[in-house]
Short mmCIF file of N, CA and C and ligand atoms in Angstrom, two decimals:
data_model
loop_
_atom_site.label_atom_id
_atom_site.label_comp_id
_atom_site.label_asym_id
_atom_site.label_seq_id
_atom_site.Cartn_x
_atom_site.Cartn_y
_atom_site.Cartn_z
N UNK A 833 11.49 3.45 2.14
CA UNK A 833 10.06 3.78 2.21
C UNK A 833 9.82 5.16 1.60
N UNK A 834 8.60 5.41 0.61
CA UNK A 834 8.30 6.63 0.09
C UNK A 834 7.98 7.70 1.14
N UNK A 835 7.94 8.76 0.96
CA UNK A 835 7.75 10.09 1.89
C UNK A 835 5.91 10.71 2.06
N UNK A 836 5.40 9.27 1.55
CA UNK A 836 3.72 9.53 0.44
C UNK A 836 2.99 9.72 2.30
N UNK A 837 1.79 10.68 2.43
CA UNK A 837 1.06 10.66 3.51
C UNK A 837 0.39 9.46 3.88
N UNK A 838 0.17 8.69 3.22
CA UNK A 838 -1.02 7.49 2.91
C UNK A 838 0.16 5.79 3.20
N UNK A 839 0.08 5.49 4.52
CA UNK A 839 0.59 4.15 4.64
C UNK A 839 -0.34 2.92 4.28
N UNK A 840 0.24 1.93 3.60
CA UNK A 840 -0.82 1.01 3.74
C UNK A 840 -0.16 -0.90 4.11
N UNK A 841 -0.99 -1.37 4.74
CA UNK A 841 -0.03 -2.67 4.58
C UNK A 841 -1.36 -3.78 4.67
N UNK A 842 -1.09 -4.92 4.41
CA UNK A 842 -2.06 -6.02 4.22
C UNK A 842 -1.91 -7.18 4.64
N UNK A 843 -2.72 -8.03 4.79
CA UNK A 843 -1.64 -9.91 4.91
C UNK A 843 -2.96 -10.78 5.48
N UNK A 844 -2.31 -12.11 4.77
CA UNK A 844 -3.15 -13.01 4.73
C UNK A 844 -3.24 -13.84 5.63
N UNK A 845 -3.83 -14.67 6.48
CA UNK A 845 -3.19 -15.82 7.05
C UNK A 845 -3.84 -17.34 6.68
N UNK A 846 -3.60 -18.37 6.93
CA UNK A 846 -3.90 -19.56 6.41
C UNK A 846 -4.50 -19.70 7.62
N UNK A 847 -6.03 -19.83 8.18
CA UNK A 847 -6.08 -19.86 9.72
C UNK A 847 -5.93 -21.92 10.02
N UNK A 848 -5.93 -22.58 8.71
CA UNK A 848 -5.54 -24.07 9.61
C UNK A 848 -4.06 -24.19 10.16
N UNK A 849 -2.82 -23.70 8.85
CA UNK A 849 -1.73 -23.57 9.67
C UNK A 849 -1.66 -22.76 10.50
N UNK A 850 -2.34 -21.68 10.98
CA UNK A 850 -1.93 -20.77 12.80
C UNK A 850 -2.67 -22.05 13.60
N UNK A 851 -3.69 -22.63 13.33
CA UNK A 851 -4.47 -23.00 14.21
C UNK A 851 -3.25 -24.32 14.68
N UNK A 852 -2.32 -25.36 13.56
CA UNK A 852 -1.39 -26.15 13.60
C UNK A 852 -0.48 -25.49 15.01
N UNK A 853 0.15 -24.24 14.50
CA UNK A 853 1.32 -23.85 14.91
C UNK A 853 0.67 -23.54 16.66
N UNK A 854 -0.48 -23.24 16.86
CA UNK A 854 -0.92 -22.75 18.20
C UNK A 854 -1.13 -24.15 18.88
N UNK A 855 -1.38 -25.56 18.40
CA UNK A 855 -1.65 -26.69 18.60
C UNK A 855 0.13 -26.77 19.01
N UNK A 856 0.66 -26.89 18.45
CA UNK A 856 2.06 -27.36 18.72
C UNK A 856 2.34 -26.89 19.76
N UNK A 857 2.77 -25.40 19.71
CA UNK A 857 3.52 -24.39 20.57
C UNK A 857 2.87 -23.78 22.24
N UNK A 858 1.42 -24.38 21.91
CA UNK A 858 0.73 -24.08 23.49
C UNK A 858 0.80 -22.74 23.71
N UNK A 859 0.31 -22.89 25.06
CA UNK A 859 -0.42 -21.37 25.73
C UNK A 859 0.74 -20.12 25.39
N UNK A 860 2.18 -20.55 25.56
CA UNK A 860 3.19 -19.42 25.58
C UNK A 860 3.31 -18.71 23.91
N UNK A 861 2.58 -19.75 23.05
CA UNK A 861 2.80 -18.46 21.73
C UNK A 861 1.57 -17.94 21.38
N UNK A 862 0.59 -18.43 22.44
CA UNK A 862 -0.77 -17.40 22.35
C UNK A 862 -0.30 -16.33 23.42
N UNK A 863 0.32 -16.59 24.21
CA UNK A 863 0.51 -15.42 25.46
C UNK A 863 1.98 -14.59 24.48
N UNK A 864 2.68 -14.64 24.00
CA UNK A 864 3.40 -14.16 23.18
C UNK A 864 2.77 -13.37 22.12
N UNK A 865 1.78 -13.97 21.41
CA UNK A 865 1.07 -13.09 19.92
C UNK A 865 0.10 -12.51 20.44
N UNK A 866 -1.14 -12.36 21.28
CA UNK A 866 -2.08 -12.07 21.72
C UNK A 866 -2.16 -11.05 22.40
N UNK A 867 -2.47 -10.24 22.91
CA UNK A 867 -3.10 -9.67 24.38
C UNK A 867 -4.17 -10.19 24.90
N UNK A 868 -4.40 -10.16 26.41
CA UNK A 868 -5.11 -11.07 26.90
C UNK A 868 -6.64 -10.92 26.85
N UNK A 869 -6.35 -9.09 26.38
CA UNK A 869 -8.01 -8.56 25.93
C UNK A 869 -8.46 -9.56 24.32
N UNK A 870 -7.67 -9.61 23.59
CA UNK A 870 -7.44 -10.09 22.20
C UNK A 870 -7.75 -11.38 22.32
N UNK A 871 -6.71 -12.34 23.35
CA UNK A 871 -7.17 -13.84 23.79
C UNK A 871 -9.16 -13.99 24.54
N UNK A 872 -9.36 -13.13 24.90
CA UNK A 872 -10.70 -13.33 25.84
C UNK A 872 -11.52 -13.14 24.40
N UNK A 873 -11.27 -12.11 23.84
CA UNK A 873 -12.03 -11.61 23.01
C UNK A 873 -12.75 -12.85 21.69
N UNK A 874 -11.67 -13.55 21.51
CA UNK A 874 -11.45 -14.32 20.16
C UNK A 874 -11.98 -15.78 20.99
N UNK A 875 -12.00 -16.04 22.38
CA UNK A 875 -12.74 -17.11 22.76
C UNK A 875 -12.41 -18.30 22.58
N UNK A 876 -10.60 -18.56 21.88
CA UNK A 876 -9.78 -19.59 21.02
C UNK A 876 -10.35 -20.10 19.30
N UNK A 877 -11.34 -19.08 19.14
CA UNK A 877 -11.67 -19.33 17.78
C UNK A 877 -10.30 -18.44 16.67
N UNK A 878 -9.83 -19.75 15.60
CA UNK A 878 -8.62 -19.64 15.22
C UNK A 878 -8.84 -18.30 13.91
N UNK A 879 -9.98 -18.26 13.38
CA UNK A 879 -9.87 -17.84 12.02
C UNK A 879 -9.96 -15.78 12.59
N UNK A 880 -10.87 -15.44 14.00
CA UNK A 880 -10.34 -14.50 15.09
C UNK A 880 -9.05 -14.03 15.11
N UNK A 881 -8.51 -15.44 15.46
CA UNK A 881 -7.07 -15.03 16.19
C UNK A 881 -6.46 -14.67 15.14
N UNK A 882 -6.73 -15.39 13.88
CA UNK A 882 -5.93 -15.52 12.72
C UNK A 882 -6.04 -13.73 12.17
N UNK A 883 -7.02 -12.95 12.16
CA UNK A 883 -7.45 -12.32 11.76
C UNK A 883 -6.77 -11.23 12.08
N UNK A 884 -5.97 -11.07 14.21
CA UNK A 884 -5.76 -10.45 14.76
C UNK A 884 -4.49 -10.23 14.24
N UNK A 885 -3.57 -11.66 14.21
CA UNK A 885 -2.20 -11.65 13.63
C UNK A 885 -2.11 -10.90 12.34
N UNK A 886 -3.26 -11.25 11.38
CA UNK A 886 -2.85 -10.50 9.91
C UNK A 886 -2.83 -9.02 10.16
N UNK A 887 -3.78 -8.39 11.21
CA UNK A 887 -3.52 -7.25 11.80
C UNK A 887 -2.15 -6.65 12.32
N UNK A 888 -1.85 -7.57 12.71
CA UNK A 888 -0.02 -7.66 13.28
C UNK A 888 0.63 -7.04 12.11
N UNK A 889 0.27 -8.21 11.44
CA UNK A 889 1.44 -7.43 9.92
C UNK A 889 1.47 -6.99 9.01
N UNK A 890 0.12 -6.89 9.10
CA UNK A 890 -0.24 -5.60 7.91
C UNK A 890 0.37 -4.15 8.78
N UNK A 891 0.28 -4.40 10.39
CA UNK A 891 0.51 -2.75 10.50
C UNK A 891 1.87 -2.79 10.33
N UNK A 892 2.53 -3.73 10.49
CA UNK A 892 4.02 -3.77 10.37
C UNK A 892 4.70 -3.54 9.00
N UNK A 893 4.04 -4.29 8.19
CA UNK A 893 4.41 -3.59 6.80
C UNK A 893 4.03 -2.30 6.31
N UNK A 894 3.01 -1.38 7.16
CA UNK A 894 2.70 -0.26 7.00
C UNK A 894 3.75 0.38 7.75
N UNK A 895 4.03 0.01 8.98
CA UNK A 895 5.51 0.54 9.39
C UNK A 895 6.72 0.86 8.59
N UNK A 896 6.93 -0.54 7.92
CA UNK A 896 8.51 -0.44 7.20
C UNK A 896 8.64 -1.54 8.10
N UNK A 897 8.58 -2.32 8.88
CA UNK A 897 9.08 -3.39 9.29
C UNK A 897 8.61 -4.62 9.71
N UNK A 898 9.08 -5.66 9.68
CA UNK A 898 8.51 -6.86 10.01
C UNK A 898 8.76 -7.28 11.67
N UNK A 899 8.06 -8.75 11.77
CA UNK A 899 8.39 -9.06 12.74
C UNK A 899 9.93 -9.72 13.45
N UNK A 900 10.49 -9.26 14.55
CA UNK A 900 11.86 -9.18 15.01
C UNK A 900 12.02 -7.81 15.70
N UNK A 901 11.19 -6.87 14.63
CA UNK A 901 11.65 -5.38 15.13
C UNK A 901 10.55 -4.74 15.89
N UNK A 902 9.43 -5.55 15.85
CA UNK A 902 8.38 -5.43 16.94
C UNK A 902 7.66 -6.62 17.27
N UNK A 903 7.46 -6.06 19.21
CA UNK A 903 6.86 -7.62 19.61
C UNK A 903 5.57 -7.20 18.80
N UNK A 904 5.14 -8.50 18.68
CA UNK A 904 3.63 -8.94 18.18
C UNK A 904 2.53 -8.14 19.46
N UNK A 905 3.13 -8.20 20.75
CA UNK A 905 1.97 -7.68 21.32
C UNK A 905 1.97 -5.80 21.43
N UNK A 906 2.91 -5.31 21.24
CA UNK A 906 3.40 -4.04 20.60
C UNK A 906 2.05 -3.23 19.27
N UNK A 907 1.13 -4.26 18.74
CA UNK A 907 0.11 -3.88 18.24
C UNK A 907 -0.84 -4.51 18.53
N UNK A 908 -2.27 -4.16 19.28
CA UNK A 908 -3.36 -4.74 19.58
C UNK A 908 -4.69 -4.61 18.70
N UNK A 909 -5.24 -5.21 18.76
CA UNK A 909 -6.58 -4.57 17.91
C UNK A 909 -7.97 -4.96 19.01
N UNK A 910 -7.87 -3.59 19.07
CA UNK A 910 -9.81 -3.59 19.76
C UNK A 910 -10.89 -3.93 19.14
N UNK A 911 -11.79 -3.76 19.65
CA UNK A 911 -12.94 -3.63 19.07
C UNK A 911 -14.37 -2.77 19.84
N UNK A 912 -14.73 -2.51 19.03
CA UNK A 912 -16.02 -1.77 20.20
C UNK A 912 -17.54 -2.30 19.89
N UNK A 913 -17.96 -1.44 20.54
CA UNK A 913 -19.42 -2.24 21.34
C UNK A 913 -20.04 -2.98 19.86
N UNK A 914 -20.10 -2.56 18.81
CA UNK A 914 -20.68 -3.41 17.37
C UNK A 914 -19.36 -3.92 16.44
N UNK A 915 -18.33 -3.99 17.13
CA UNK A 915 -17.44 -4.84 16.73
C UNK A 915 -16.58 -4.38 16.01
N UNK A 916 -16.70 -2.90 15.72
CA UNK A 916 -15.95 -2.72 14.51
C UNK A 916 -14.42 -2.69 14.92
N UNK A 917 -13.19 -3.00 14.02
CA UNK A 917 -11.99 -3.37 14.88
C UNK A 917 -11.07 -1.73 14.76
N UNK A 918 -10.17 -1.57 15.67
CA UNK A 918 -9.20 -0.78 15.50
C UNK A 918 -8.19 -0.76 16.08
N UNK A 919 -6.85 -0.56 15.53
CA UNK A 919 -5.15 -0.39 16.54
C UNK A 919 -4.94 0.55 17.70
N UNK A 920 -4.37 -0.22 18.76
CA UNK A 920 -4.05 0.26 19.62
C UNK A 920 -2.11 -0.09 19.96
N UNK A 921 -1.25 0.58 19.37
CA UNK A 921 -0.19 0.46 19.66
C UNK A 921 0.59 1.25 20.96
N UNK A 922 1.56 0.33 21.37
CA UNK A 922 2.71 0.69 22.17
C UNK A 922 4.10 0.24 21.74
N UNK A 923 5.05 0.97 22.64
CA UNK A 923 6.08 -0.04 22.74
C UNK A 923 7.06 1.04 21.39
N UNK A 924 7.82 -0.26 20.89
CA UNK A 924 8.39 0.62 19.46
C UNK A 924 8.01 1.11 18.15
N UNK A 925 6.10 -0.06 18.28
CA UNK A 925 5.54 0.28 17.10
C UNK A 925 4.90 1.52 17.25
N UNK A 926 4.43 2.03 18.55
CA UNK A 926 4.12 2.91 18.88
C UNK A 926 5.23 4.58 18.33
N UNK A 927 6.57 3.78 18.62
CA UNK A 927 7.78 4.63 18.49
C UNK A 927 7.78 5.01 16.85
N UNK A 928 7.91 4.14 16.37
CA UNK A 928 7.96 4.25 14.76
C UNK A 928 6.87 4.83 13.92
N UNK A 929 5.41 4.77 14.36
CA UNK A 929 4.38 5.43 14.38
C UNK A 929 4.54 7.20 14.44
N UNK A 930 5.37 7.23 15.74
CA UNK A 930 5.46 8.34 15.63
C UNK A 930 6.35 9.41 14.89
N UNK A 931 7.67 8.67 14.55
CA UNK A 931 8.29 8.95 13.50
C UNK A 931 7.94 8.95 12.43
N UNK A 932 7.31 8.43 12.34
CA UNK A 932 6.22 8.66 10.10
C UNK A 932 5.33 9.61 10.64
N UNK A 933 5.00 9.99 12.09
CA UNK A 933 4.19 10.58 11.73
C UNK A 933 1.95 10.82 11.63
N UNK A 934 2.27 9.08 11.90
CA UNK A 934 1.24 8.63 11.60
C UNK A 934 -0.11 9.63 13.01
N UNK A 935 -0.90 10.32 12.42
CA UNK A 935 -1.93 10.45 13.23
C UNK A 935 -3.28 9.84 12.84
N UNK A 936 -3.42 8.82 12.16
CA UNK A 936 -4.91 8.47 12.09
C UNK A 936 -4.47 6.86 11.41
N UNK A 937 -5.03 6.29 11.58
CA UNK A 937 -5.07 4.37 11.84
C UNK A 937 -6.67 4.02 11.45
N UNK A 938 -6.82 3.06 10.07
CA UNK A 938 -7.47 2.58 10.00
C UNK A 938 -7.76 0.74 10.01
N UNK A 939 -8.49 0.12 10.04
CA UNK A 939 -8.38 -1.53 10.25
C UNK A 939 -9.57 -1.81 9.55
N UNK A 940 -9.08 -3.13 9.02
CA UNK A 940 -10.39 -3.74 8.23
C UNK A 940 -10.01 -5.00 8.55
N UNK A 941 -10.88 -6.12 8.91
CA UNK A 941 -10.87 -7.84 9.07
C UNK A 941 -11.61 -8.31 8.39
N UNK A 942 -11.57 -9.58 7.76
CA UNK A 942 -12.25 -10.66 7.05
C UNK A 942 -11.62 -11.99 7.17
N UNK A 943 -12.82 -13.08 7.93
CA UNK A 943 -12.20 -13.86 7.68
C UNK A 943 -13.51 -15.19 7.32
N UNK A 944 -13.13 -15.79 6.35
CA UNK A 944 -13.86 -16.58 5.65
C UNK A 944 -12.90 -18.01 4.87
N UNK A 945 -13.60 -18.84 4.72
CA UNK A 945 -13.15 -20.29 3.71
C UNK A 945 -12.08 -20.43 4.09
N UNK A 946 -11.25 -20.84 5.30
CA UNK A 946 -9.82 -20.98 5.69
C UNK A 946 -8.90 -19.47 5.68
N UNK A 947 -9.08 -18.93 5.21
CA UNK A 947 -8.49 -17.50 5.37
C UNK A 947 -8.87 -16.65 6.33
N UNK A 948 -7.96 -15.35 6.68
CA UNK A 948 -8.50 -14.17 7.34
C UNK A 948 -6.97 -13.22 6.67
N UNK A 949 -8.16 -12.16 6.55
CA UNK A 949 -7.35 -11.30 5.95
C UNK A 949 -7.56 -9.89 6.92
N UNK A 950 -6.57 -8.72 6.71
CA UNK A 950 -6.49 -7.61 7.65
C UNK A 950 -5.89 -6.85 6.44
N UNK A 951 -6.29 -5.90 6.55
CA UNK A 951 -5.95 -4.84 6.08
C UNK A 951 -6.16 -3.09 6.17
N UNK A 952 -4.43 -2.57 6.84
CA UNK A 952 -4.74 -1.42 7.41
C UNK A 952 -4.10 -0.09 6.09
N UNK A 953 -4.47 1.13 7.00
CA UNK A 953 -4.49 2.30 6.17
C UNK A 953 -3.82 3.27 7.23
N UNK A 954 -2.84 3.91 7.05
CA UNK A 954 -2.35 4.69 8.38
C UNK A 954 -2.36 6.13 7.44
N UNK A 955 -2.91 7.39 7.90
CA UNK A 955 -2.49 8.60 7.40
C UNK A 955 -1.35 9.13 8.40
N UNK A 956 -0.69 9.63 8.08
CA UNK A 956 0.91 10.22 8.14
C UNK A 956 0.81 11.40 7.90
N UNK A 957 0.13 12.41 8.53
CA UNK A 957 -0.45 13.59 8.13
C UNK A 957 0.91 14.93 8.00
N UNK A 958 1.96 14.38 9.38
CA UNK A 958 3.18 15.63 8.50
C UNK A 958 4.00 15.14 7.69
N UNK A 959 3.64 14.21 6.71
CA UNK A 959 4.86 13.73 5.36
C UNK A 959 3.82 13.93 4.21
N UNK A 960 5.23 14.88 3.43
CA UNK A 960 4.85 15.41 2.30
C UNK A 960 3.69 15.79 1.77
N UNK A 961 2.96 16.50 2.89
CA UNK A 961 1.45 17.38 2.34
C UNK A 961 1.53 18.77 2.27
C1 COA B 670 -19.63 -6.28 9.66
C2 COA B 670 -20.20 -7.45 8.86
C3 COA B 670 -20.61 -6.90 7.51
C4 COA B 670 -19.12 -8.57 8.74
O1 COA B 670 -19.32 -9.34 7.56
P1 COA B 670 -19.07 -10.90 7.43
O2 COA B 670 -18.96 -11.20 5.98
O3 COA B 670 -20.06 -11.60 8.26
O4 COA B 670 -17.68 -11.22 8.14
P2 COA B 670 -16.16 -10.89 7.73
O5 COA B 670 -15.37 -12.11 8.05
O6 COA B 670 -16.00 -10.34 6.36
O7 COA B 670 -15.78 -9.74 8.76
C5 COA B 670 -15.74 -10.01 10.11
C6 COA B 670 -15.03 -8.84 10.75
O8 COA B 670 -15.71 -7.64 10.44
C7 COA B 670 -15.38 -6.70 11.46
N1 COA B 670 -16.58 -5.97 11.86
C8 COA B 670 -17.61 -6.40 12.60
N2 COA B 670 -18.51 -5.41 12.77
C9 COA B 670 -18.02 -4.32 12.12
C10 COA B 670 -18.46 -2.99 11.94
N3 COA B 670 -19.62 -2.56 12.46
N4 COA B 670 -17.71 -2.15 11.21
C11 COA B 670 -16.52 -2.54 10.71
N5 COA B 670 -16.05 -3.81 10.84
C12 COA B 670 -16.78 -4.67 11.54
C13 COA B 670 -14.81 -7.46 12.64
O9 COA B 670 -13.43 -7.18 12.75
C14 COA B 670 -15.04 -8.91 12.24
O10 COA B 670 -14.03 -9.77 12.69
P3 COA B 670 -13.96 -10.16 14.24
O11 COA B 670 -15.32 -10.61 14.62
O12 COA B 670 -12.95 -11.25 14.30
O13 COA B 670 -13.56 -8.92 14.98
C15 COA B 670 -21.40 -8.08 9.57
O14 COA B 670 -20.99 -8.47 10.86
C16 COA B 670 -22.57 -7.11 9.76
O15 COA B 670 -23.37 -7.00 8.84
N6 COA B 670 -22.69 -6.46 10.92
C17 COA B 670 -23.81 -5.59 11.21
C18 COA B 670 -23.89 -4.36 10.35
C19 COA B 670 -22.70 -3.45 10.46
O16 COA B 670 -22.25 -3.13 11.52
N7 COA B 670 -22.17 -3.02 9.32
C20 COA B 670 -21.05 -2.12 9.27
C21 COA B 670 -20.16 -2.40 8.10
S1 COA B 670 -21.05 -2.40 6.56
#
């Protein structure tokens, strides 16, 4: 990973295959990917949920790592009173966060025509400024 202040990571999801894979796998891989603020929030609407996960790994590729090396619920995404979304991490992503450095977290969601897309922005304010 570069030493650059400016993290960024992105990702797509297909929300009919999550919506497949949540059909298969039942309540335990929504209680696994979700938080339960995240599950209430999204109301079981898939292209939501879908939206939350791309959140998942976009911050994870803004990390340096994928999923294995953090639980999925290790990054949450809020929202406030007009909806706008933002990260709330713990855990190791929280840990690794703090090793880059990262003091400021941004989030963006879209989700439209079978897709949802996420895409975050982390500033890393003590690397290389
Ligand atoms: C925000 C807005 C532009 C979303 O546009 P859209 O094309 O309908 O929907 P998209 O799929 O592209 O985006 C939906 C996501 O936008 C995000 N969003 C909603 N309100 C937001 C806000 N005020 N600021 C930033 N992001 C917001 C949410 O994460 C939402 O996904 P979620 O409901 O699953 O949490 C629309 O809801 C809107 O006009 N809201 C009122 C005005 C406003 O708050 N504008 C601020 C941004 S210009």
């Amino acid at each position: 990973m570069s030493n650059a202040p400016l993290l960024t990571g992105v990702d797509l999801v297909d929300v009919t295959r999550l919506q497949y894979m949540i059909e298969q796998s039942g309540s335990e891989f929504l209680t696994s990917g979700w938080s339960t603020a995240e599950l209430n929030l999204c109301e079981g609407d898939a292209s939501r949920l879908a939206a939350r996960w791309a959140a998942k790994e976009a911050t994870m590729k803004a990390l340096g790592n994928g999923i294995g090396t953090f639980s999925p619920l290790d990054i949450e995404v809020i929202s406030d009173n007009v909806g706008a979304p933002s990260l709330r991490l713990q855990g190791t992503a929280q840990q690794r966060a703090e090793e880059l450095k990262v003091e400021y977290w941004s989030l963006a969601l879209s989700h439209e025509g079978g897709f949802a897309l996420a895409f975050v922005v982390a500033l890393a304010g003590g690397r290389n400024v």
